Short mmCIF file of C-alpha atoms and ligand atoms in Angstrom, two decimals:
data_model
loop_
_atom_site.label_atom_id
_atom_site.label_comp_id
_atom_site.label_asym_id
_atom_site.label_seq_id
_atom_site.Cartn_x
_atom_site.Cartn_y
_atom_site.Cartn_z
CA MET A 1 177.46 -124.17 -71.80
CA PRO A 2 175.49 -123.43 -75.43
CA ALA A 3 172.17 -124.77 -76.30
CA PRO A 4 171.82 -127.97 -77.63
CA ALA A 5 171.32 -128.20 -81.33
CA HIS A 6 169.60 -131.46 -80.99
CA THR A 7 166.79 -133.62 -79.46
CA ILE A 8 166.70 -137.18 -78.91
CA VAL A 9 163.77 -138.97 -77.75
CA MET A 10 163.92 -141.79 -75.96
CA THR A 11 161.78 -144.39 -73.90
CA GLY A 12 163.08 -147.26 -71.61
CA ALA A 13 165.75 -145.29 -70.54
CA THR A 14 164.73 -145.41 -66.80
CA ARG A 15 166.55 -148.47 -65.63
CA GLY A 16 168.46 -150.81 -67.55
CA ILE A 17 170.34 -150.97 -70.50
CA GLY A 18 168.40 -147.51 -71.27
CA PHE A 19 169.62 -145.48 -68.13
CA GLU A 20 173.13 -146.84 -68.82
CA ALA A 21 172.82 -145.83 -72.81
CA ALA A 22 171.32 -142.20 -71.61
CA ARG A 23 173.62 -141.60 -69.40
CA GLU A 24 176.43 -142.37 -72.36
CA LEU A 25 174.91 -140.07 -75.01
CA LEU A 26 174.33 -137.21 -72.55
CA ARG A 27 178.46 -137.38 -71.58
CA ARG A 28 179.48 -138.00 -75.34
CA ASP A 29 177.06 -135.57 -77.13
CA ALA A 30 177.14 -132.14 -75.32
CA ASP A 31 174.75 -131.21 -78.42
CA ALA A 32 171.87 -133.07 -77.71
CA HIS A 33 169.33 -132.91 -75.59
CA LEU A 34 167.58 -135.43 -73.92
CA VAL A 35 163.77 -135.92 -74.10
CA VAL A 36 163.17 -139.24 -71.93
CA LEU A 37 159.41 -140.69 -72.81
CA ALA A 38 158.71 -142.78 -69.04
CA ARG A 39 156.34 -143.03 -66.60
CA ALA A 40 155.97 -140.07 -64.24
CA ALA A 41 156.90 -142.05 -61.24
CA SER A 42 159.88 -143.91 -62.70
CA ALA A 43 161.23 -140.85 -64.48
CA ALA A 44 160.85 -138.77 -61.24
CA PRO A 45 164.42 -140.15 -59.25
CA VAL A 46 166.20 -140.86 -62.84
CA ALA A 47 165.79 -137.57 -64.52
CA PRO A 48 167.90 -135.51 -61.64
CA ARG A 49 170.56 -138.35 -61.61
CA LEU A 50 170.49 -137.73 -65.92
CA ARG A 51 170.65 -133.67 -65.15
CA GLU A 52 173.94 -134.23 -63.32
CA VAL A 53 175.67 -135.62 -66.73
CA SER A 54 174.17 -132.73 -68.53
CA PRO A 55 170.67 -130.12 -67.53
CA HIS A 56 169.36 -130.80 -70.99
CA VAL A 57 167.28 -133.08 -70.10
CA SER A 58 163.42 -133.33 -69.68
CA ALA A 59 160.82 -136.06 -69.30
CA ILE A 60 157.65 -136.70 -70.35
CA ASP A 61 154.99 -138.78 -68.84
CA VAL A 62 153.90 -142.11 -71.02
CA ASP A 63 152.50 -145.34 -70.77
CA LEU A 64 153.43 -147.15 -73.51
CA ALA A 65 150.74 -149.70 -73.06
CA SER A 66 148.24 -147.13 -73.83
CA THR A 67 147.73 -146.39 -77.59
CA ALA A 68 145.97 -142.47 -76.08
CA SER A 69 149.04 -141.95 -73.59
CA VAL A 70 151.54 -142.48 -76.32
CA ASN A 71 150.01 -140.32 -78.44
CA ALA A 72 149.63 -137.80 -76.47
CA ALA A 73 153.09 -138.03 -75.35
CA ALA A 74 154.10 -138.14 -79.22
CA ALA A 75 151.90 -135.19 -79.64
CA GLN A 76 153.58 -133.11 -76.63
CA VAL A 77 157.04 -133.80 -77.72
CA GLU A 78 155.45 -132.21 -81.31
CA ASP A 79 154.03 -129.44 -79.90
CA LEU A 80 157.57 -128.48 -78.51
CA LEU A 81 159.68 -129.37 -81.33
CA ASP A 82 156.93 -127.07 -83.59
CA ALA A 83 157.15 -124.45 -81.46
CA GLY A 84 161.15 -124.24 -80.96
CA GLY A 85 161.12 -125.40 -77.22
CA LEU A 86 163.00 -128.31 -78.62
CA PRO A 87 166.17 -128.40 -81.36
CA PRO A 88 164.98 -130.35 -84.08
CA LEU A 89 164.81 -133.66 -83.86
CA ARG A 90 168.22 -136.08 -85.04
CA GLY A 91 167.32 -139.32 -83.03
CA VAL A 92 164.49 -141.47 -81.68
CA VAL A 93 165.68 -144.32 -79.49
CA CYS A 94 163.18 -147.02 -79.14
CA ASN A 95 164.82 -148.67 -76.25
CA ALA A 96 161.74 -150.05 -73.28
CA GLY A 97 160.59 -153.79 -73.97
CA VAL A 98 158.79 -156.03 -71.05
CA HIS A 99 158.47 -158.98 -70.94
CA LEU A 100 155.85 -161.10 -68.98
CA ASP A 101 154.80 -164.09 -67.42
CA SER A 102 151.76 -165.05 -69.72
CA ALA A 103 149.99 -164.41 -72.86
CA LEU A 104 147.30 -163.16 -70.98
CA HIS A 105 148.05 -159.70 -69.97
CA THR A 106 145.75 -157.09 -71.30
CA THR A 107 145.85 -153.30 -72.17
CA VAL A 108 143.26 -150.80 -71.81
CA ASP A 109 142.61 -151.22 -75.50
CA GLY A 110 142.14 -154.70 -75.09
CA TYR A 111 145.53 -155.85 -76.43
CA GLU A 112 147.96 -158.08 -75.70
CA THR A 113 150.55 -156.00 -73.33
CA THR A 114 153.94 -157.69 -74.61
CA PHE A 115 152.78 -156.95 -78.64
CA ALA A 116 151.28 -153.48 -77.40
CA VAL A 117 154.26 -152.30 -75.95
CA ASN A 118 157.29 -154.22 -77.63
CA VAL A 119 155.15 -153.22 -81.41
CA LEU A 120 152.32 -151.09 -81.46
CA ALA A 121 153.65 -147.92 -78.95
CA THR A 122 157.00 -148.19 -81.42
CA HIS A 123 155.00 -148.02 -84.30
CA LEU A 124 152.40 -145.35 -83.00
CA LEU A 125 155.47 -142.88 -81.73
CA LEU A 126 157.46 -143.04 -85.49
CA ARG A 127 154.31 -142.37 -87.28
CA ARG A 128 154.10 -139.12 -85.51
CA LEU A 129 157.94 -138.64 -84.99
CA HIS A 130 159.68 -139.67 -88.03
CA PRO A 131 158.02 -136.41 -90.52
CA HIS A 132 159.93 -134.01 -87.50
CA LEU A 133 163.42 -136.32 -88.36
CA ARG A 134 165.04 -133.47 -90.48
CA SER A 135 168.41 -132.95 -88.64
CA ALA A 136 169.98 -135.20 -91.01
CA PRO A 137 171.92 -137.97 -90.51
CA ALA A 138 169.27 -138.56 -87.98
CA ARG A 139 169.04 -142.01 -87.06
CA ILE A 140 166.12 -144.28 -85.30
CA VAL A 141 167.41 -147.32 -82.80
CA VAL A 142 164.56 -150.27 -82.01
CA THR A 143 165.54 -152.56 -79.52
CA VAL A 144 165.58 -155.87 -79.96
CA SER A 145 166.59 -158.85 -78.89
CA ASP A 146 168.07 -162.61 -79.63
CA ALA A 147 165.12 -164.62 -78.38
CA HIS A 148 163.61 -163.82 -81.89
CA PHE A 149 165.23 -166.55 -83.06
CA GLY A 150 164.11 -168.92 -79.97
CA ASP A 151 166.48 -171.84 -81.10
CA LEU A 152 168.97 -173.36 -78.92
CA ARG A 153 171.98 -171.84 -80.62
CA HIS A 154 170.82 -168.30 -79.61
CA THR A 155 168.91 -168.69 -76.62
CA GLY A 156 170.30 -171.31 -74.89
CA GLY A 157 166.81 -173.09 -74.66
CA THR A 158 165.90 -169.70 -72.37
CA PHE A 159 163.35 -169.20 -74.94
CA PRO A 160 161.10 -171.41 -76.91
CA SER A 161 160.44 -170.79 -80.86
CA THR A 162 158.54 -167.74 -81.98
CA ALA A 163 155.61 -168.86 -83.20
CA TRP A 164 154.25 -165.81 -86.19
CA THR A 165 150.50 -165.88 -86.98
CA THR A 166 148.30 -162.96 -87.87
CA PRO A 167 149.01 -160.02 -86.43
CA ASP A 168 144.77 -160.11 -85.98
CA THR A 169 145.50 -163.25 -83.26
CA LEU A 170 149.39 -162.11 -82.23
CA PHE A 171 147.78 -158.49 -80.62
CA ARG A 172 145.08 -160.41 -78.96
CA PRO A 173 145.74 -161.93 -75.51
CA GLY A 174 145.80 -165.70 -75.78
CA ALA A 175 147.71 -165.76 -79.10
CA TYR A 176 149.70 -169.49 -78.27
CA PRO A 177 148.97 -172.47 -76.53
CA ARG A 178 148.28 -172.41 -73.11
CA PRO A 179 148.46 -168.73 -73.08
CA GLY A 180 148.84 -168.44 -69.09
CA THR A 181 152.17 -170.14 -68.84
CA VAL A 182 154.91 -168.87 -68.19
CA ARG A 183 156.13 -170.00 -71.53
CA ALA A 184 153.17 -168.86 -73.27
CA GLY A 185 155.33 -165.34 -72.24
CA ARG A 186 158.25 -166.68 -73.31
CA ARG A 187 156.77 -167.07 -76.96
CA ALA A 188 154.63 -163.74 -76.83
CA TYR A 189 158.26 -161.52 -76.10
CA ALA A 190 160.20 -163.53 -78.42
CA THR A 191 157.74 -163.00 -81.07
CA SER A 192 156.96 -159.57 -80.50
CA LYS A 193 161.07 -158.69 -80.82
CA LEU A 194 160.96 -160.62 -83.96
CA GLY A 195 157.95 -158.01 -84.73
CA GLY A 196 160.04 -155.51 -84.17
CA ILE A 197 162.48 -156.65 -86.61
CA HIS A 198 159.77 -156.86 -89.15
CA LEU A 199 158.86 -153.40 -88.19
CA VAL A 200 162.17 -152.13 -88.70
CA HIS A 201 162.72 -153.35 -92.02
CA GLU A 202 158.73 -152.20 -92.99
CA TRP A 203 159.52 -148.38 -91.66
CA ALA A 204 163.46 -148.71 -93.51
CA ARG A 205 161.60 -149.67 -97.00
CA ARG A 206 159.55 -146.27 -95.99
CA LEU A 207 162.14 -143.91 -94.91
CA PRO A 208 163.70 -141.36 -96.69
CA SER A 209 167.27 -141.20 -97.64
CA GLY A 210 168.59 -139.86 -94.88
CA VAL A 211 166.63 -141.24 -92.00
CA ASP A 212 168.44 -144.59 -91.04
CA ILE A 213 166.22 -147.22 -88.83
CA VAL A 214 167.78 -150.16 -87.30
CA ALA A 215 167.76 -152.83 -85.14
CA TYR A 216 169.97 -153.01 -81.79
CA ASN A 217 170.43 -156.42 -79.89
CA PRO A 218 172.35 -155.68 -76.98
CA SER A 219 172.34 -160.39 -76.58
CA LEU A 220 172.14 -161.31 -72.71
CA VAL A 221 172.31 -158.47 -70.34
CA ILE A 222 172.84 -159.47 -66.42
CA GLY A 223 171.22 -156.84 -64.07
CA THR A 224 168.81 -155.28 -65.45
CA GLY A 225 164.87 -155.04 -64.95
CA LEU A 226 163.59 -157.13 -67.48
CA ALA A 227 162.95 -160.71 -65.60
CA ARG A 228 161.25 -158.94 -63.47
CA ASP A 229 157.43 -159.56 -64.34
CA ALA A 230 158.62 -163.09 -66.28
CA GLY A 231 157.88 -165.56 -63.81
CA GLY A 232 159.07 -168.79 -63.20
CA ALA A 233 162.53 -169.25 -62.82
CA SER A 234 163.51 -166.10 -64.60
CA ASP A 235 164.10 -163.94 -62.47
CA PHE A 236 166.03 -165.74 -59.77
CA LEU A 237 168.07 -167.20 -63.10
CA MET A 238 169.00 -163.19 -64.19
CA ARG A 239 170.06 -162.19 -60.97
CA ARG A 240 171.48 -165.28 -59.15
CA VAL A 241 172.55 -167.50 -62.31
CA VAL A 242 173.62 -165.73 -65.40
CA PRO A 243 175.25 -163.28 -63.27
CA ALA A 244 178.04 -165.56 -62.76
CA LEU A 245 178.53 -165.91 -66.32
CA VAL A 246 179.72 -162.02 -66.40
CA LEU A 247 183.56 -163.01 -66.93
CA THR A 248 182.51 -165.56 -69.89
CA PRO A 249 182.06 -163.80 -73.51
CA LEU A 250 178.62 -164.63 -73.14
CA VAL A 251 177.28 -161.73 -71.11
CA ASP A 252 177.38 -157.92 -70.97
CA THR A 253 176.78 -155.54 -68.14
CA PRO A 254 174.35 -152.71 -68.29
CA PRO A 255 176.82 -150.15 -68.82
CA VAL A 256 178.35 -152.07 -71.43
CA ALA A 257 175.49 -152.52 -73.46
CA GLY A 258 174.05 -149.29 -72.95
CA ARG A 259 177.57 -147.76 -74.48
CA ARG A 260 176.92 -150.25 -77.37
CA LEU A 261 173.23 -148.72 -77.74
CA ALA A 262 174.69 -145.50 -77.65
CA ASP A 263 177.17 -146.29 -80.16
CA VAL A 264 174.37 -147.52 -82.85
CA VAL A 265 172.36 -144.09 -81.85
CA LEU A 266 175.07 -141.75 -82.22
CA GLY A 267 176.68 -143.81 -85.53
CA ASP A 268 179.66 -144.86 -84.33
CA THR A 269 178.54 -148.16 -85.42
CA ALA A 270 178.50 -148.47 -88.93
CA ALA A 271 175.10 -149.50 -89.58
CA ALA A 272 173.09 -149.81 -92.91
CA THR A 273 169.54 -148.47 -92.65
CA GLY A 274 167.63 -152.13 -91.88
CA SER A 275 170.66 -154.00 -90.54
CA TYR A 276 170.81 -155.88 -87.46
CA VAL A 277 173.10 -155.06 -85.26
CA HIS A 278 174.73 -157.77 -82.55
CA ARG A 279 175.83 -156.24 -80.02
CA ALA A 280 178.95 -154.41 -81.43
CA ARG A 281 178.70 -155.44 -85.10
CA VAL A 282 176.15 -155.88 -87.55
CA ALA A 283 174.87 -159.59 -88.61
CA ALA A 284 172.30 -161.21 -90.14
CA SER A 285 168.72 -161.68 -88.01
CA SER A 286 166.83 -164.69 -88.22
CA LYS A 287 166.08 -166.56 -91.22
CA GLU A 288 162.52 -165.82 -90.42
CA SER A 289 162.42 -162.04 -89.80
CA TYR A 290 163.23 -161.04 -93.10
CA ASP A 291 160.16 -161.68 -94.43
CA ALA A 292 158.28 -158.14 -96.86
CA GLU A 293 155.12 -159.50 -97.27
CA ARG A 294 154.30 -160.21 -93.72
CA GLU A 295 156.67 -156.77 -92.83
CA GLU A 296 153.61 -154.97 -95.02
CA ALA A 297 150.79 -157.12 -93.01
CA LEU A 298 151.84 -155.97 -90.46
CA TRP A 299 152.65 -152.05 -91.45
CA THR A 300 148.90 -152.39 -92.54
CA TRP A 301 147.44 -153.73 -89.08
CA LEU A 302 149.41 -151.03 -87.14
CA GLU A 303 147.87 -148.97 -89.34
CA ARG A 304 144.61 -149.39 -89.21
CA ALA A 305 145.23 -149.79 -85.49
CA ALA A 306 146.41 -146.37 -84.72
CA GLN A 307 143.38 -145.02 -87.28
CA GLY A 308 141.70 -146.62 -84.39
N1 LIG B 401 167.86 -157.63 -70.63
C1 LIG B 401 168.69 -158.15 -71.75
O1 LIG B 401 169.44 -159.81 -71.29
C2 LIG B 401 168.33 -158.46 -72.85
C3 LIG B 401 168.40 -158.50 -73.92
C4 LIG B 401 167.61 -158.22 -75.24
C5 LIG B 401 166.80 -157.28 -75.59
N2 LIG B 401 166.57 -156.61 -74.58
C6 LIG B 401 165.92 -155.58 -74.81
O2 LIG B 401 166.14 -154.35 -74.08
C7 LIG B 401 165.80 -153.01 -73.71
C8 LIG B 401 165.97 -152.65 -72.03
O3 LIG B 401 165.51 -153.52 -71.48
P1 LIG B 401 166.30 -153.46 -70.21
O4 LIG B 401 167.30 -155.35 -70.27
O5 LIG B 401 167.31 -152.60 -69.50
O6 LIG B 401 164.76 -153.85 -69.26
P2 LIG B 401 164.43 -153.22 -67.79
O7 LIG B 401 165.83 -152.68 -66.61
O8 LIG B 401 163.59 -153.73 -67.28
O9 LIG B 401 163.94 -151.80 -68.40
C9 LIG B 401 162.62 -151.83 -69.62
C10 LIG B 401 162.59 -149.72 -69.33
O10 LIG B 401 161.45 -150.03 -70.20
C11 LIG B 401 160.57 -149.45 -70.02
N3 LIG B 401 158.99 -150.10 -69.76
C12 LIG B 401 158.09 -150.88 -69.81
N4 LIG B 401 157.26 -151.18 -69.76
C13 LIG B 401 156.53 -149.35 -69.86
C14 LIG B 401 155.23 -148.71 -70.50
N5 LIG B 401 154.36 -149.74 -70.39
N6 LIG B 401 155.52 -147.06 -70.64
C15 LIG B 401 156.52 -147.00 -70.14
N7 LIG B 401 157.80 -147.46 -69.93
C16 LIG B 401 158.27 -148.95 -70.06
C17 LIG B 401 160.86 -149.51 -68.43
O11 LIG B 401 160.64 -148.30 -67.60
P3 LIG B 401 160.00 -148.53 -65.58
O12 LIG B 401 161.28 -147.78 -65.02
O13 LIG B 401 159.22 -147.06 -65.65
O14 LIG B 401 159.82 -149.66 -65.61
C18 LIG B 401 161.76 -149.70 -68.39
O15 LIG B 401 162.66 -147.77 -68.75
C19 LIG B 401 164.14 -154.33 -74.06
O16 LIG B 401 163.81 -153.45 -75.16
C20 LIG B 401 164.39 -155.70 -73.88
O17 LIG B 401 163.49 -156.40 -74.61
C21 LIG B 401 167.00 -157.09 -72.64
#
């Protein structure tokens, strides 16, 4: 088998949508080396399964809830790219995400965990890895969610409205009313996914031509691990109720959502930089999600956090 020609770095490849997407990427892009950024215990059983598809898979340990861990993992990728231990970087897939049972979970750095994993970790990875994206056409994909609409039409009432304030507040545990409740955890998740779209817009303004960034919304996908720490009836609903909808057009399975994520990563789904792909096509994200002033403020806050 010839040596791979380019590298794709991916988070959230150890289960759910990301695992299926990783397999699909390896199946369809024989020239790719996939670097799985994941907690070591999660990557250990998954890497051999991915290597059944292609031998060009490596794993680097990271806990996305720790800024030190994210920076160390990104530095390892940089060193490997610089030393020629990995072929040129062509793609970064920020697919990992958490949905927690309150807005009080706190990282080792003192940040609210949902925002730290879903927004800050993405920014930290991109700020270190984007200068290495030289193998044009290069693409970054960030997995977001239609939970960011926070309305009945898009979430069926499963998520409350988003509650954007200032980054200072949002990254602090307890940013919402009754922060210890499952509802506050949902609000943190929906608001963090809005943050993911803001981040994509701001990066799109700053990346050089030839390096695209796209937000991907898989919409409702059954049988993933996302509801496991979400509390309340979330896990029960995801395991027992939502699967009953599988024969309707309302939900997808992980293989379908994974294939669609791979389509976006590989450029098979045409999408301009800064756009939002809803399942398989470009669509508008919420009206609220287009806010250049807010996006710049978020960027400034994230840069300050990144510089310690
Ligand atoms: N399922 C849906 O209906 C749905 C809908 C819209 C958007 N999404 C989004 O799709 C993406 C994938 O979700 P999924 O449904 O496939 O959920 P999942 O099965 O729970 O997968 C989440 C992934 O994120 C990783 N992750 C979480 N916290 C991490 C941390 N601290 N450090 C390193 N990795 C971490 C997990 O790693 P471990 O294996 O170590 O836990 C796992 O690989 C998420 O961004 C989610 O918000 C999902």
